[in-house]
GROMACS .gro file of C-alpha atoms in nm:
model
  311
    1UNK     CA    1   1.811  -4.216  -2.293
    2UNK     CA    2   1.680  -4.212  -2.651
    3UNK     CA    3   1.463  -3.914  -2.569
    4UNK     CA    4   1.758  -3.724  -2.424
    5UNK     CA    5   1.967  -3.796  -2.730
    6UNK     CA    6   1.692  -3.666  -2.957
    7UNK     CA    7   1.658  -3.356  -2.746
    8UNK     CA    8   2.032  -3.296  -2.768
    9UNK     CA    9   2.023  -3.338  -3.143
   10UNK     CA   10   1.727  -3.102  -3.172
   11UNK     CA   11   1.915  -2.838  -2.971
   12UNK     CA   12   2.210  -2.855  -3.206
   13UNK     CA   13   1.990  -2.814  -3.513
   14UNK     CA   14   1.744  -2.561  -3.373
   15UNK     CA   15   1.943  -2.312  -3.170
   16UNK     CA   16   1.752  -2.013  -3.042
   17UNK     CA   17   1.715  -1.774  -3.338
   18UNK     CA   18   1.850  -1.490  -3.123
   19UNK     CA   19   2.171  -1.688  -3.065
   20UNK     CA   20   2.206  -1.749  -3.437
   21UNK     CA   21   2.141  -1.385  -3.511
   22UNK     CA   22   2.390  -1.277  -3.247
   23UNK     CA   23   2.675  -1.476  -3.399
   24UNK     CA   24   2.585  -1.365  -3.749
   25UNK     CA   25   2.585  -1.003  -3.636
   26UNK     CA   26   2.927  -1.053  -3.476
   27UNK     CA   27   3.062  -1.194  -3.801
   28UNK     CA   28   2.898  -0.915  -4.000
   29UNK     CA   29   3.059  -0.654  -3.777
   30UNK     CA   30   3.399  -0.820  -3.809
   31UNK     CA   31   3.369  -0.841  -4.187
   32UNK     CA   32   3.259  -0.479  -4.217
   33UNK     CA   33   3.541  -0.365  -3.995
   34UNK     CA   34   3.814  -0.573  -4.153
   35UNK     CA   35   3.725  -0.460  -4.504
   36UNK     CA   36   3.807  -0.109  -4.395
   37UNK     CA   37   3.448   0.014  -4.401
   38UNK     CA   38   3.344  -0.023  -4.039
   39UNK     CA   39   3.403   0.325  -3.904
   40UNK     CA   40   3.246   0.490  -4.206
   41UNK     CA   41   2.956   0.246  -4.245
   42UNK     CA   42   2.757   0.256  -3.924
   43UNK     CA   43   2.436   0.302  -4.119
   44UNK     CA   44   2.526   0.009  -4.342
   45UNK     CA   45   2.604  -0.198  -4.034
   46UNK     CA   46   2.262  -0.124  -3.890
   47UNK     CA   47   2.102  -0.231  -4.216
   48UNK     CA   48   2.318  -0.544  -4.219
   49UNK     CA   49   2.195  -0.636  -3.871
   50UNK     CA   50   1.835  -0.602  -3.984
   51UNK     CA   51   1.901  -0.812  -4.293
   52UNK     CA   52   2.079  -1.070  -4.079
   53UNK     CA   53   1.766  -1.109  -3.868
   54UNK     CA   54   1.555  -1.163  -4.178
   55UNK     CA   55   1.811  -1.414  -4.313
   56UNK     CA   56   1.804  -1.612  -3.989
   57UNK     CA   57   1.425  -1.630  -3.994
   58UNK     CA   58   1.405  -1.746  -4.354
   59UNK     CA   59   1.688  -1.998  -4.332
   60UNK     CA   60   1.566  -2.144  -4.003
   61UNK     CA   61   1.244  -2.240  -4.182
   62UNK     CA   62   1.420  -2.398  -4.481
   63UNK     CA   63   1.695  -2.649  -4.546
   64UNK     CA   64   2.024  -2.472  -4.591
   65UNK     CA   65   2.204  -2.519  -4.919
   66UNK     CA   66   2.553  -2.671  -4.912
   67UNK     CA   67   2.839  -2.425  -4.878
   68UNK     CA   68   3.006  -2.347  -5.209
   69UNK     CA   69   3.381  -2.325  -5.212
   70UNK     CA   70   3.502  -1.984  -5.320
   71UNK     CA   71   3.718  -1.947  -5.627
   72UNK     CA   72   4.092  -1.995  -5.558
   73UNK     CA   73   4.290  -1.680  -5.494
   74UNK     CA   74   4.512  -1.691  -5.797
   75UNK     CA   75   4.717  -1.382  -5.876
   76UNK     CA   76   4.707  -1.210  -6.210
   77UNK     CA   77   5.021  -1.116  -6.398
   78UNK     CA   78   5.188  -0.783  -6.309
   79UNK     CA   79   5.097  -0.471  -6.499
   80UNK     CA   80   5.224  -0.414  -6.853
   81UNK     CA   81   5.561  -0.250  -6.875
   82UNK     CA   82   5.489   0.031  -7.122
   83UNK     CA   83   5.584   0.365  -6.965
   84UNK     CA   84   5.258   0.545  -7.054
   85UNK     CA   85   4.956   0.656  -6.858
   86UNK     CA   86   4.657   0.427  -6.908
   87UNK     CA   87   4.302   0.397  -6.780
   88UNK     CA   88   4.224   0.179  -6.474
   89UNK     CA   89   4.196  -0.195  -6.529
   90UNK     CA   90   3.869  -0.302  -6.699
   91UNK     CA   91   3.611  -0.497  -6.503
   92UNK     CA   92   3.700  -0.860  -6.446
   93UNK     CA   93   4.066  -0.812  -6.527
   94UNK     CA   94   4.314  -0.817  -6.241
   95UNK     CA   95   4.595  -0.686  -6.461
   96UNK     CA   96   4.664  -0.321  -6.391
   97UNK     CA   97   4.744  -0.057  -6.652
   98UNK     CA   98   5.101   0.047  -6.713
   99UNK     CA   99   5.259   0.295  -6.470
  100UNK     CA  100   5.260   0.666  -6.536
  101UNK     CA  101   5.561   0.813  -6.719
  102UNK     CA  102   5.802   0.985  -6.482
  103UNK     CA  103   6.092   1.223  -6.530
  104UNK     CA  104   6.444   1.102  -6.440
  105UNK     CA  105   6.568   1.177  -6.091
  106UNK     CA  106   6.903   1.189  -5.922
  107UNK     CA  107   7.033   0.887  -5.734
  108UNK     CA  108   6.818   0.649  -5.938
  109UNK     CA  109   6.893   0.282  -5.865
  110UNK     CA  110   7.137   0.117  -6.104
  111UNK     CA  111   7.139  -0.257  -6.161
  112UNK     CA  112   6.868  -0.496  -6.045
  113UNK     CA  113   6.908  -0.597  -5.680
  114UNK     CA  114   6.973  -0.968  -5.634
  115UNK     CA  115   6.990  -1.052  -5.265
  116UNK     CA  116   6.681  -1.052  -5.039
  117UNK     CA  117   6.828  -0.765  -4.836
  118UNK     CA  118   6.884  -0.554  -5.149
  119UNK     CA  119   6.537  -0.627  -5.286
  120UNK     CA  120   6.363  -0.549  -4.957
  121UNK     CA  121   6.565  -0.230  -4.916
  122UNK     CA  122   6.473  -0.112  -5.269
  123UNK     CA  123   6.106  -0.182  -5.205
  124UNK     CA  124   6.106  -0.002  -4.870
  125UNK     CA  125   6.277   0.307  -5.009
  126UNK     CA  126   6.053   0.327  -5.316
  127UNK     CA  127   5.730   0.242  -5.136
  128UNK     CA  128   5.785   0.490  -4.855
  129UNK     CA  129   5.822   0.770  -5.111
  130UNK     CA  130   5.456   0.720  -5.203
  131UNK     CA  131   5.345   0.902  -4.888
  132UNK     CA  132   5.588   1.188  -4.934
  133UNK     CA  133   5.609   1.236  -5.311
  134UNK     CA  134   5.304   1.087  -5.487
  135UNK     CA  135   5.047   1.333  -5.622
  136UNK     CA  136   4.778   1.068  -5.664
  137UNK     CA  137   4.716   0.707  -5.569
  138UNK     CA  138   4.443   0.520  -5.756
  139UNK     CA  139   4.295   0.207  -5.604
  140UNK     CA  140   4.208   0.022  -5.924
  141UNK     CA  141   4.008  -0.250  -5.751
  142UNK     CA  142   3.947  -0.422  -5.420
  143UNK     CA  143   3.867  -0.793  -5.420
  144UNK     CA  144   3.738  -0.936  -5.090
  145UNK     CA  145   3.707  -1.314  -5.114
  146UNK     CA  146   3.549  -1.565  -4.877
  147UNK     CA  147   3.763  -1.876  -4.834
  148UNK     CA  148   3.485  -2.106  -4.718
  149UNK     CA  149   3.724  -2.401  -4.678
  150UNK     CA  150   3.864  -2.226  -4.370
  151UNK     CA  151   3.529  -2.114  -4.231
  152UNK     CA  152   3.407  -2.311  -3.930
  153UNK     CA  153   3.093  -2.250  -3.725
  154UNK     CA  154   2.858  -2.458  -3.508
  155UNK     CA  155   2.678  -2.701  -3.740
  156UNK     CA  156   2.343  -2.524  -3.759
  157UNK     CA  157   2.511  -2.194  -3.836
  158UNK     CA  158   2.756  -2.309  -4.105
  159UNK     CA  159   2.544  -2.244  -4.413
  160UNK     CA  160   2.371  -1.937  -4.268
  161UNK     CA  161   2.694  -1.770  -4.158
  162UNK     CA  162   2.883  -1.861  -4.474
  163UNK     CA  163   2.604  -1.724  -4.689
  164UNK     CA  164   2.597  -1.397  -4.500
  165UNK     CA  165   2.975  -1.355  -4.511
  166UNK     CA  166   2.975  -1.409  -4.886
  167UNK     CA  167   2.722  -1.126  -4.928
  168UNK     CA  168   2.972  -0.885  -4.774
  169UNK     CA  169   3.287  -1.009  -4.946
  170UNK     CA  170   3.269  -0.886  -5.304
  171UNK     CA  171   3.493  -0.740  -5.572
  172UNK     CA  172   3.472  -0.363  -5.614
  173UNK     CA  173   3.606  -0.253  -5.952
  174UNK     CA  174   3.522   0.114  -5.915
  175UNK     CA  175   3.850   0.312  -5.916
  176UNK     CA  176   3.909   0.546  -5.624
  177UNK     CA  177   4.161   0.832  -5.634
  178UNK     CA  178   4.346   0.949  -5.322
  179UNK     CA  179   4.535   1.277  -5.305
  180UNK     CA  180   4.701   1.484  -5.033
  181UNK     CA  181   4.639   1.362  -4.678
  182UNK     CA  182   4.411   1.086  -4.806
  183UNK     CA  183   4.713   0.902  -4.945
  184UNK     CA  184   4.862   0.860  -4.598
  185UNK     CA  185   4.522   0.774  -4.453
  186UNK     CA  186   4.426   0.511  -4.712
  187UNK     CA  187   4.735   0.359  -4.871
  188UNK     CA  188   4.899   0.073  -4.676
  189UNK     CA  189   4.994   0.100  -4.403
  190UNK     CA  190   4.677   0.302  -4.332
  191UNK     CA  191   4.721   0.604  -4.112
  192UNK     CA  192   5.099   0.565  -4.093
  193UNK     CA  193   5.371   0.782  -4.244
  194UNK     CA  194   5.538   0.474  -4.396
  195UNK     CA  195   5.437   0.208  -4.646
  196UNK     CA  196   5.680  -0.063  -4.542
  197UNK     CA  197   5.917  -0.147  -4.259
  198UNK     CA  198   5.968  -0.504  -4.376
  199UNK     CA  199   6.294  -0.680  -4.290
  200UNK     CA  200   6.452  -1.008  -4.395
  201UNK     CA  201   6.306  -1.165  -4.082
  202UNK     CA  202   5.955  -1.095  -4.216
  203UNK     CA  203   6.008  -1.228  -4.569
  204UNK     CA  204   5.995  -1.589  -4.688
  205UNK     CA  205   6.096  -1.506  -5.045
  206UNK     CA  206   6.205  -1.194  -5.235
  207UNK     CA  207   6.249  -1.182  -5.614
  208UNK     CA  208   6.328  -0.903  -5.860
  209UNK     CA  209   6.340  -0.898  -6.240
  210UNK     CA  210   6.443  -0.619  -6.478
  211UNK     CA  211   6.215  -0.570  -6.780
  212UNK     CA  212   6.416  -0.280  -6.920
  213UNK     CA  213   6.213   0.006  -6.777
  214UNK     CA  214   6.101  -0.127  -6.439
  215UNK     CA  215   6.209  -0.355  -6.157
  216UNK     CA  216   5.936  -0.612  -6.093
  217UNK     CA  217   5.947  -0.715  -5.729
  218UNK     CA  218   5.756  -0.986  -5.545
  219UNK     CA  219   5.776  -1.018  -5.167
  220UNK     CA  220   5.625  -1.325  -5.000
  221UNK     CA  221   5.577  -1.292  -4.624
  222UNK     CA  222   5.613  -1.553  -4.353
  223UNK     CA  223   5.303  -1.683  -4.178
  224UNK     CA  224   5.223  -1.494  -3.859
  225UNK     CA  225   4.943  -1.454  -3.604
  226UNK     CA  226   4.838  -1.118  -3.456
  227UNK     CA  227   5.163  -0.945  -3.556
  228UNK     CA  228   5.256  -0.610  -3.404
  229UNK     CA  229   5.492  -0.407  -3.618
  230UNK     CA  230   5.654  -0.715  -3.774
  231UNK     CA  231   5.554  -0.976  -4.031
  232UNK     CA  232   5.247  -0.869  -4.228
  233UNK     CA  233   5.197  -0.576  -3.991
  234UNK     CA  234   5.512  -0.415  -4.134
  235UNK     CA  235   5.359  -0.363  -4.479
  236UNK     CA  236   4.986  -0.451  -4.487
  237UNK     CA  237   4.663  -0.318  -4.346
  238UNK     CA  238   4.594  -0.578  -4.079
  239UNK     CA  239   4.306  -0.632  -3.837
  240UNK     CA  240   4.399  -0.540  -3.480
  241UNK     CA  241   4.223  -0.741  -3.206
  242UNK     CA  242   4.182  -0.438  -2.979
  243UNK     CA  243   3.992  -0.252  -3.249
  244UNK     CA  244   3.757  -0.548  -3.292
  245UNK     CA  245   3.696  -0.570  -2.917
  246UNK     CA  246   3.607  -0.201  -2.912
  247UNK     CA  247   3.377  -0.238  -3.212
  248UNK     CA  248   3.192  -0.549  -3.095
  249UNK     CA  249   3.162  -0.595  -2.719
  250UNK     CA  250   3.019  -0.947  -2.755
  251UNK     CA  251   3.353  -1.062  -2.899
  252UNK     CA  252   3.551  -1.211  -2.610
  253UNK     CA  253   3.846  -1.354  -2.804
  254UNK     CA  254   3.971  -1.257  -3.146
  255UNK     CA  255   4.280  -1.364  -3.339
  256UNK     CA  256   4.396  -1.360  -3.701
  257UNK     CA  257   4.641  -1.592  -3.874
  258UNK     CA  258   4.795  -1.449  -4.192
  259UNK     CA  259   4.945  -1.684  -4.450
  260UNK     CA  260   5.074  -1.661  -4.809
  261UNK     CA  261   5.072  -1.279  -4.793
  262UNK     CA  262   5.229  -1.127  -5.102
  263UNK     CA  263   5.320  -0.786  -5.244
  264UNK     CA  264   5.380  -0.748  -5.618
  265UNK     CA  265   5.501  -0.416  -5.753
  266UNK     CA  266   5.676  -0.221  -6.028
  267UNK     CA  267   5.951   0.033  -5.957
  268UNK     CA  268   6.049   0.271  -6.236
  269UNK     CA  269   6.423   0.234  -6.301
  270UNK     CA  270   6.476   0.596  -6.405
  271UNK     CA  271   6.328   0.749  -6.089
  272UNK     CA  272   6.313   0.477  -5.827
  273UNK     CA  273   5.939   0.549  -5.790
  274UNK     CA  274   5.686   0.279  -5.702
  275UNK     CA  275   5.434   0.300  -5.987
  276UNK     CA  276   5.212  -0.004  -5.926
  277UNK     CA  277   5.147  -0.235  -5.632
  278UNK     CA  278   4.919  -0.525  -5.557
  279UNK     CA  279   4.865  -0.647  -5.200
  280UNK     CA  280   4.730  -1.002  -5.147
  281UNK     CA  281   4.650  -1.093  -4.786
  282UNK     CA  282   4.488  -1.431  -4.705
  283UNK     CA  283   4.382  -1.480  -4.343
  284UNK     CA  284   4.183  -1.693  -4.102
  285UNK     CA  285   3.999  -1.503  -3.829
  286UNK     CA  286   3.909  -1.687  -3.507
  287UNK     CA  287   3.624  -1.539  -3.304
  288UNK     CA  288   3.477  -1.633  -2.966
  289UNK     CA  289   3.152  -1.450  -2.895
  290UNK     CA  290   2.937  -1.448  -2.585
  291UNK     CA  291   2.575  -1.430  -2.699
  292UNK     CA  292   2.367  -1.597  -2.425
  293UNK     CA  293   2.610  -1.886  -2.466
  294UNK     CA  294   2.971  -1.905  -2.586
  295UNK     CA  295   3.008  -1.961  -2.959
  296UNK     CA  296   3.331  -2.015  -3.156
  297UNK     CA  297   3.380  -1.950  -3.525
  298UNK     CA  298   3.656  -1.921  -3.784
  299UNK     CA  299   3.630  -1.721  -4.105
  300UNK     CA  300   3.866  -1.757  -4.402
  301UNK     CA  301   3.916  -1.453  -4.624
  302UNK     CA  302   4.154  -1.303  -4.878
  303UNK     CA  303   4.184  -0.927  -4.935
  304UNK     CA  304   4.337  -0.809  -5.263
  305UNK     CA  305   4.402  -0.439  -5.332
  306UNK     CA  306   4.552  -0.308  -5.657
  307UNK     CA  307   4.699   0.044  -5.687
  308UNK     CA  308   4.856   0.271  -5.947
  309UNK     CA  309   5.071   0.560  -5.820
  310UNK     CA  310   5.125   0.893  -5.997
  311UNK     CA  311   5.397   1.151  -5.920
   0.00000   0.00000   0.00000
């Protein structure tokens, strides 16, 4: 019996390297896809697979280091309120520059909304104008964070998988400008003609303050799992299970739980235009992959995207 127990323990610690590599590749594919780079990064994905194989080999021969908990996903203060055009946020600073100056428009909102329904309605109307009226949208930064406290994998894979995931999830502080059709393609909700269809049923909390020149709105969304058109899906770029299945055939079950999702934004009082928005989307992805044997894993992440809009 002692021999059998040792053999069982050895199996848990020394899984076939191909099985380890298979799960790591699955996670790499999911991470690449969910960060919005999958379709345009097939070459990078191929390189990632090769690197994953090398990582498995090296870490199988050595003792894995303990997993380090990622920094908490605290949110920086909203952008300054001066009504002047400024350069994108400097590296390491999550505070976005002030919105671009805009000319007055007819039917501008008067008086800060106070009820959740009024706040949500103002956000929807202003946000949806981005895809019809904005001349440029600048993504100031994208911060992809690994929440290792929510990441769970078979024991021998925990440190290897967590280490690989963290190599993909980084902060990109290089500004990117979108104009014309690219605004609809890239700005949330990607590929849709709208930015938000949020309703009171989707929102846990809605607040609005008036700083004199802008309405500062914060929308906190209710927790949801695999939403379709509601919840986070009404206003965020979410990960759709069907797209993951198509991208990675070894994935047999895939699900995402979204929690503490939040949109912060500034709406110019004179025009009703959305001039700045920050999307914070924490999630836990659950994956079941069939790679010789069935393996289950969970990956915790937070995606933060910060935008300035020009009209």
